[in-house]
Every structure is written in structure tokens, then in C-alpha cells.
Amino acid sequence: EAKVEPMFHPDSYGYRPGHSGLVLTQVAAERMKLTWPQAVPGSVYAPKAQLDSVRIGDLEFQNCGAEVLGNISLPNDVDGTIGMSVFRNYIVSMDAPARKLSLAPLTPLPGQSEANSFTLQTAAAEDEFYDRYIPPGMENWTRVYRTAQLWLLPTRIDTGQERLFALDTSSTYSFIDLEVARTVTKVKPLPGIFFHDDKGKLQPQMAADQVTLVFAGIKQSAQNIFAKDFSSESDLFKLNIAGQLGLQSFPNMIINLDYRDGLIQFVPEK
């Protein structure tokens, strides 16, 4: 039996509902000779294939589901993505400069004898409601909001009020909402940089002249940060999303995530 080792991208979140677990391209799934049901017309959820085992580094997980995306290719010959929600039974440390991801056990919730078993959570997260738990030693971590697969960090722009920015560790660039940017600084087109809008029309890439972003103990001055309209994302998630924080907003940082309790920590790399 042939062994296939797909390359996965640590996609922390995506605007496509439902694509927050293990995702494979159809080409990769066919190469592994997987089977899956037909997609339901009009559904935003992709059909799932069953994997006997998934090995990530030194860890191996049994009986995992993976969504199969039909007729969609990913850049750089990537075969699929791993949403961070699959590691919700762990503390996840993402060291982007060193290209390293590590897992550590969670502290059990009060009343639990031990944390949830070390499994890969590829099924949809069940609605479990309880008060946010701050484990000992994590009092200085930042509390975030989570809806579906979206992580939202309270972020202050200059000295203004806090707004919600989405965390996107799969993106190099950060963005600010176009209308929000116009309330705090000048907005201008970037010379020679264009993009295709939803209708396929070529548009100039707009940028905010100068802003300071303050989030999770980080204060970053950003010049010519990309500006775009986040109204469709805000409508989708029924929230006012003011921007997106990509890797450029926390260079040379290790990102620690507690998915269960909605906590995040940025640690400068030594």
C-alpha cells in the first residue's frame, strides 16, 4: 500500500464557513484512493472522507475525517490545510520564524480529573458552554472572541476605541477595513498594485497612510497597511470586523493558542 504524505498549511481560520478542520484537495484525496459522498448542491460544507490515520510530526491520530474540496487547487502544491480547531485539546505554539508547531497538554477544567484525551478533533465542535477558565500561570494571556473558526482580537487603532481584528496566521499581510481607516488616517492607492474584485474587475489596492495597532500587549506602528472592505465578512459573521492581523503584525513572535478557553499569547523569539 502506497504511503502518501500530504503537505498541510496551518490555516488558523478562513472566511469559508465549515473549513476549519482537516481539508484535502480532490487531487490529493484521489491520489490516496479515498472515497467520499457527493457534495450537497448549495451547501457551504464539503463532503468528508475518512482517514485511517493521520501523522503530524511524532504524533499519530486514528480515524479522522477530512473535507474534500472539489476542483480547487491550493498554492505552492499544498495538498490541504489544517485548521487550528483540530488541536482544541492542546495548547498550540506556532513559531513562524522557525517554521515549527508544537503541542502541550491543557490544564484540566475545575472538576475534571484530567483534560480531554489527546485526539485530533476533526468533527465539528459541539456547543459546550462554561465560564472561561484561566489556568494558573496564564493570567497574562489575552482573552479573545471566537465565532465558528474565526479568532477575533480586541485591537486599538491609535488612541481610539477597541475594535475586532481577525487573526490570520496563514496570511503574510495585515489589513484594515477601508471605512475604519478613513476615520483615523489618510487612505491612498498604492502605485502599481492592483487586485481583482468579486466581479473580476481590476481595482487599485488601497492603503492606510499611518496607524498604530495595539493588541495583546503589542504596539505596532504600521505604514501603508493594506485597506479593504470587510463589510461582506462582517455580514457573514454578524460582527463588525475592523481588519485582519497577518504575520507582518507580529514578526519574530511565537504564538501560543488555548483554543478551549479562547486565550492567546505572543512571545518574542529568543
GROMACS .gro file of C-alpha atoms in nm:
model
  270
    1GLU     CA    1   0.000   0.000   0.000
    2ALA     CA    2   0.148   0.332  -0.105
    3LYS     CA    3   0.217   0.592   0.161
    4VAL     CA    4   0.121   0.947   0.075
    5GLU     CA    5   0.239   1.240   0.284
    6PRO     CA    6   0.022   1.544   0.211
    7MET     CA    7   0.159   1.888   0.292
    8PHE     CA    8  -0.072   2.078   0.523
    9HIS     CA    9  -0.082   2.451   0.581
   10PRO     CA   10  -0.163   2.570   0.937
   11ASP     CA   11  -0.471   2.766   0.833
   12SER     CA   12  -0.580   2.923   1.160
   13TYR     CA   13  -0.903   3.049   1.016
   14GLY     CA   14  -1.080   3.109   0.691
   15TYR     CA   15  -1.382   3.309   0.579
   16ARG     CA   16  -1.534   2.998   0.421
   17PRO     CA   17  -1.777   2.852   0.679
   18GLY     CA   18  -1.701   2.497   0.782
   19HIS     CA   19  -1.346   2.475   0.651
   20SER     CA   20  -1.174   2.484   0.988
   21GLY     CA   21  -1.068   2.120   1.031
   22LEU     CA   22  -0.867   1.892   0.805
   23VAL     CA   23  -0.916   1.982   0.440
   24LEU     CA   24  -0.784   1.797   0.133
   25THR     CA   25  -0.793   1.892  -0.230
   26GLN     CA   26  -0.974   1.645  -0.453
   27VAL     CA   27  -0.649   1.569  -0.635
   28ALA     CA   28  -0.479   1.471  -0.309
   29ALA     CA   29  -0.778   1.261  -0.197
   30GLU     CA   30  -0.783   1.076  -0.529
   31ARG     CA   31  -0.410   1.014  -0.505
   32MET     CA   32  -0.467   0.850  -0.167
   33LYS     CA   33  -0.753   0.645  -0.316
   34LEU     CA   34  -1.004   0.782  -0.064
   35THR     CA   35  -1.380   0.767  -0.112
   36TRP     CA   36  -1.634   1.030  -0.010
   37PRO     CA   37  -2.001   1.111  -0.075
   38GLN     CA   38  -2.118   1.357  -0.337
   39ALA     CA   39  -2.136   1.722  -0.236
   40VAL     CA   40  -2.481   1.853  -0.148
   41PRO     CA   41  -2.580   2.122  -0.403
   42GLY     CA   42  -2.589   2.466  -0.246
   43SER     CA   43  -2.423   2.357   0.079
   44VAL     CA   44  -2.121   2.550   0.211
   45TYR     CA   45  -1.995   2.230   0.372
   46ALA     CA   46  -1.774   1.996   0.172
   47PRO     CA   47  -1.818   1.617   0.185
   48LYS     CA   48  -1.585   1.424   0.416
   49ALA     CA   49  -1.352   1.132   0.357
   50GLN     CA   50  -1.243   0.904   0.639
   51LEU     CA   51  -0.872   0.865   0.710
   52ASP     CA   52  -0.748   0.558   0.898
   53SER     CA   53  -0.464   0.757   1.050
   54VAL     CA   54  -0.302   1.099   1.032
   55ARG     CA   55   0.059   1.151   1.135
   56ILE     CA   56   0.172   1.503   1.225
   57GLY     CA   57   0.534   1.511   1.331
   58ASP     CA   58   0.580   1.246   1.600
   59LEU     CA   59   0.208   1.221   1.674
   60GLU     CA   60  -0.031   0.982   1.505
   61PHE     CA   61  -0.411   1.007   1.528
   62GLN     CA   62  -0.662   0.740   1.429
   63ASN     CA   63  -0.997   0.761   1.244
   64CYS     CA   64  -1.000   1.124   1.132
   65GLY     CA   65  -1.236   1.296   0.891
   66ALA     CA   66  -1.116   1.534   0.619
   67GLU     CA   67  -1.323   1.762   0.398
   68VAL     CA   68  -1.261   1.717   0.026
   69LEU     CA   69  -1.268   2.031  -0.188
   70GLY     CA   70  -1.364   1.955  -0.546
   71ASN     CA   71  -1.192   2.128  -0.838
   72ILE     CA   72  -0.998   2.364  -0.611
   73SER     CA   73  -0.620   2.387  -0.602
   74LEU     CA   74  -0.404   2.539  -0.330
   75PRO     CA   75  -0.088   2.745  -0.393
   76ASN     CA   76   0.264   2.603  -0.379
   77ASP     CA   77   0.145   2.246  -0.444
   78VAL     CA   78  -0.012   2.227  -0.097
   79ASP     CA   79  -0.243   1.928  -0.063
   80GLY     CA   80  -0.462   2.057   0.219
   81THR     CA   81  -0.499   2.274   0.527
   82ILE     CA   82  -0.512   2.210   0.899
   83GLY     CA   83  -0.738   2.441   1.093
   84MET     CA   84  -0.622   2.503   1.449
   85SER     CA   85  -0.960   2.386   1.582
   86VAL     CA   86  -0.845   2.026   1.537
   87PHE     CA   87  -0.594   2.088   1.817
   88ARG     CA   88  -0.851   2.223   2.062
   89ASN     CA   89  -0.749   1.962   2.319
   90TYR     CA   90  -0.400   2.115   2.334
   91ILE     CA   91  -0.212   2.437   2.385
   92VAL     CA   92  -0.074   2.515   2.039
   93SER     CA   93   0.256   2.700   1.993
   94MET     CA   94   0.323   2.837   1.644
   95ASP     CA   95   0.679   2.955   1.581
   96ALA     CA   96   0.653   3.107   1.234
   97PRO     CA   97   1.018   3.222   1.202
   98ALA     CA   98   1.140   2.871   1.289
   99ARG     CA   99   0.854   2.709   1.091
  100LYS     CA  100   0.767   2.495   1.394
  101LEU     CA  101   0.440   2.392   1.557
  102SER     CA  102   0.429   2.221   1.896
  103LEU     CA  103   0.152   2.091   2.123
  104ALA     CA  104   0.126   2.080   2.502
  105PRO     CA  105  -0.144   1.937   2.730
  106LEU     CA  106  -0.418   2.165   2.863
  107THR     CA  107  -0.478   2.213   3.235
  108PRO     CA  108  -0.797   2.024   3.330
  109LEU     CA  109  -1.109   2.232   3.388
  110PRO     CA  110  -1.223   2.264   3.750
  111GLY     CA  111  -1.399   1.941   3.843
  112GLN     CA  112  -1.218   1.739   3.576
  113SER     CA  113  -0.967   1.477   3.679
  114GLU     CA  114  -0.778   1.531   3.355
  115ALA     CA  115  -0.805   1.735   3.035
  116ASN     CA  116  -0.977   1.589   2.729
  117SER     CA  117  -0.795   1.298   2.570
  118PHE     CA  118  -0.521   1.372   2.322
  119THR     CA  119  -0.714   1.330   1.999
  120LEU     CA  120  -0.739   1.517   1.672
  121GLN     CA  121  -1.079   1.689   1.675
  122THR     CA  122  -1.182   1.672   1.308
  123ALA     CA  123  -1.554   1.662   1.383
  124ALA     CA  124  -1.748   1.986   1.431
  125ALA     CA  125  -1.704   2.131   1.776
  126GLU     CA  126  -2.003   2.065   1.998
  127ASP     CA  127  -2.167   2.357   2.173
  128GLU     CA  128  -2.031   2.329   2.526
  129PHE     CA  129  -2.094   2.635   2.739
  130TYR     CA  130  -1.900   2.708   3.055
  131ASP     CA  131  -1.728   3.004   3.215
  132ARG     CA  132  -1.391   3.085   3.063
  133TYR     CA  133  -1.120   2.920   3.269
  134ILE     CA  134  -0.786   3.095   3.319
  135PRO     CA  135  -0.537   2.821   3.415
  136PRO     CA  136  -0.266   2.904   3.671
  137GLY     CA  137   0.029   3.073   3.504
  138MET     CA  138  -0.182   3.203   3.213
  139GLU     CA  139  -0.324   3.513   3.381
  140ASN     CA  140  -0.131   3.742   3.145
  141TRP     CA  141  -0.267   3.577   2.828
  142THR     CA  142  -0.507   3.784   2.618
  143ARG     CA  143  -0.875   3.691   2.605
  144VAL     CA  144  -1.014   3.665   2.254
  145TYR     CA  145  -1.355   3.611   2.098
  146ARG     CA  146  -1.423   3.308   1.884
  147THR     CA  147  -1.710   3.251   1.645
  148ALA     CA  148  -1.715   2.949   1.414
  149GLN     CA  149  -1.348   2.920   1.307
  150LEU     CA  150  -1.278   3.291   1.350
  151TRP     CA  151  -1.048   3.428   1.621
  152LEU     CA  152  -1.110   3.796   1.698
  153LEU     CA  153  -0.861   4.005   1.893
  154PRO     CA  154  -0.964   4.331   2.064
  155THR     CA  155  -0.739   4.584   1.886
  156ARG     CA  156  -0.698   4.954   1.945
  157ILE     CA  157  -0.621   5.178   1.648
  158ASP     CA  158  -0.407   5.471   1.764
  159THR     CA  159  -0.579   5.601   2.078
  160GLY     CA  160  -0.932   5.517   1.965
  161GLN     CA  161  -1.178   5.259   2.091
  162GLU     CA  162  -1.110   4.887   2.074
  163ARG     CA  163  -1.227   4.710   1.759
  164LEU     CA  164  -1.226   4.346   1.649
  165PHE     CA  165  -0.948   4.224   1.419
  166ALA     CA  166  -0.942   3.867   1.286
  167LEU     CA  167  -0.626   3.664   1.340
  168ASP     CA  168  -0.490   3.508   1.020
  169THR     CA  169  -0.161   3.322   1.060
  170SER     CA  170  -0.193   3.193   0.704
  171SER     CA  171  -0.157   3.546   0.564
  172THR     CA  172   0.164   3.744   0.544
  173TYR     CA  173  -0.020   4.075   0.532
  174SER     CA  174  -0.244   4.266   0.769
  175PHE     CA  175  -0.548   4.464   0.655
  176ILE     CA  176  -0.766   4.738   0.795
  177ASP     CA  177  -1.126   4.800   0.696
  178LEU     CA  178  -1.148   5.075   0.435
  179GLU     CA  179  -1.409   5.285   0.612
  180VAL     CA  180  -1.243   5.243   0.952
  181ALA     CA  181  -0.912   5.355   0.803
  182ARG     CA  182  -1.071   5.670   0.663
  183THR     CA  183  -1.180   5.772   1.013
  184VAL     CA  184  -0.826   5.763   1.154
  185THR     CA  185  -0.584   5.846   0.870
  186LYS     CA  186  -0.545   5.922   0.502
  187VAL     CA  187  -0.622   5.643   0.255
  188LYS     CA  188  -0.450   5.628  -0.082
  189PRO     CA  189  -0.396   5.384  -0.370
  190LEU     CA  190  -0.060   5.205  -0.377
  191PRO     CA  191   0.122   5.270  -0.706
  192GLY     CA  192   0.141   4.968  -0.933
  193ILE     CA  193  -0.053   4.730  -0.701
  194PHE     CA  194  -0.393   4.603  -0.816
  195PHE     CA  195  -0.637   4.322  -0.733
  196HIS     CA  196  -0.948   4.167  -0.888
  197ASP     CA  197  -1.272   4.239  -0.703
  198ASP     CA  198  -1.565   3.997  -0.666
  199LYS     CA  199  -1.683   4.090  -1.016
  200GLY     CA  200  -1.342   4.028  -1.172
  201LYS     CA  201  -1.275   4.398  -1.224
  202LEU     CA  202  -0.921   4.524  -1.167
  203GLN     CA  203  -0.905   4.766  -0.874
  204PRO     CA  204  -0.616   4.962  -0.718
  205GLN     CA  205  -0.500   4.836  -0.380
  206MET     CA  206  -0.576   5.098  -0.118
  207ALA     CA  207  -0.360   5.155   0.190
  208ALA     CA  208  -0.387   5.344   0.519
  209ASP     CA  209  -0.114   5.604   0.542
  210GLN     CA  210  -0.010   5.563   0.907
  211VAL     CA  211  -0.175   5.385   1.201
  212THR     CA  212  -0.066   5.231   1.530
  213LEU     CA  213  -0.219   4.894   1.620
  214VAL     CA  214  -0.230   4.790   1.986
  215PHE     CA  215  -0.331   4.431   2.068
  216ALA     CA  216  -0.232   4.155   2.314
  217GLY     CA  217   0.043   4.367   2.468
  218ILE     CA  218   0.190   4.455   2.126
  219LYS     CA  219   0.213   4.812   1.997
  220GLN     CA  220   0.300   4.831   1.630
  221SER     CA  221   0.333   5.130   1.402
  222ALA     CA  222   0.211   5.036   1.055
  223GLN     CA  223   0.266   5.246   0.743
  224ASN     CA  224   0.083   5.174   0.419
  225ILE     CA  225  -0.113   4.886   0.571
  226PHE     CA  226  -0.347   4.736   0.311
  227ALA     CA  227  -0.707   4.860   0.331
  228LYS     CA  228  -1.010   4.666   0.203
  229ASP     CA  229  -1.385   4.647   0.250
  230PHE     CA  230  -1.472   4.399   0.527
  231SER     CA  231  -1.849   4.450   0.502
  232SER     CA  232  -1.916   4.109   0.346
  233GLU     CA  233  -1.719   3.933   0.622
  234SER     CA  234  -1.895   4.143   0.886
  235ASP     CA  235  -2.233   4.050   0.738
  236LEU     CA  236  -2.140   3.682   0.723
  237PHE     CA  237  -2.038   3.660   1.089
  238LYS     CA  238  -2.287   3.924   1.214
  239LEU     CA  239  -2.000   4.122   1.367
  240ASN     CA  240  -1.819   4.445   1.290
  241ILE     CA  241  -1.479   4.322   1.171
  242ALA     CA  242  -1.234   4.613   1.153
  243GLY     CA  243  -0.942   4.429   0.997
  244GLN     CA  244  -0.715   4.129   0.983
  245LEU     CA  245  -0.385   4.065   1.162
  246GLY     CA  246  -0.137   3.873   0.948
  247LEU     CA  247   0.219   3.768   1.019
  248GLN     CA  248   0.357   4.114   0.946
  249SER     CA  249   0.187   4.238   1.265
  250PHE     CA  250   0.381   4.001   1.492
  251PRO     CA  251   0.719   3.931   1.327
  252ASN     CA  252   0.966   3.712   1.514
  253MET     CA  253   0.694   3.607   1.757
  254ILE     CA  254   0.588   3.270   1.894
  255ILE     CA  255   0.207   3.250   1.909
  256ASN     CA  256   0.056   3.038   2.186
  257LEU     CA  257  -0.312   2.943   2.149
  258ASP     CA  258  -0.552   2.796   2.402
  259TYR     CA  259  -0.845   2.716   2.174
  260ARG     CA  260  -1.061   2.572   2.453
  261ASP     CA  261  -1.052   2.884   2.670
  262GLY     CA  262  -1.009   3.147   2.399
  263LEU     CA  263  -0.667   3.269   2.513
  264ILE     CA  264  -0.367   3.387   2.313
  265GLN     CA  265  -0.011   3.491   2.396
  266PHE     CA  266   0.260   3.648   2.178
  267VAL     CA  267   0.616   3.577   2.292
  268PRO     CA  268   0.924   3.737   2.128
  269GLU     CA  269   1.150   3.472   1.981
  270LYS     CA  270   1.484   3.448   2.161
   0.00000   0.00000   0.00000
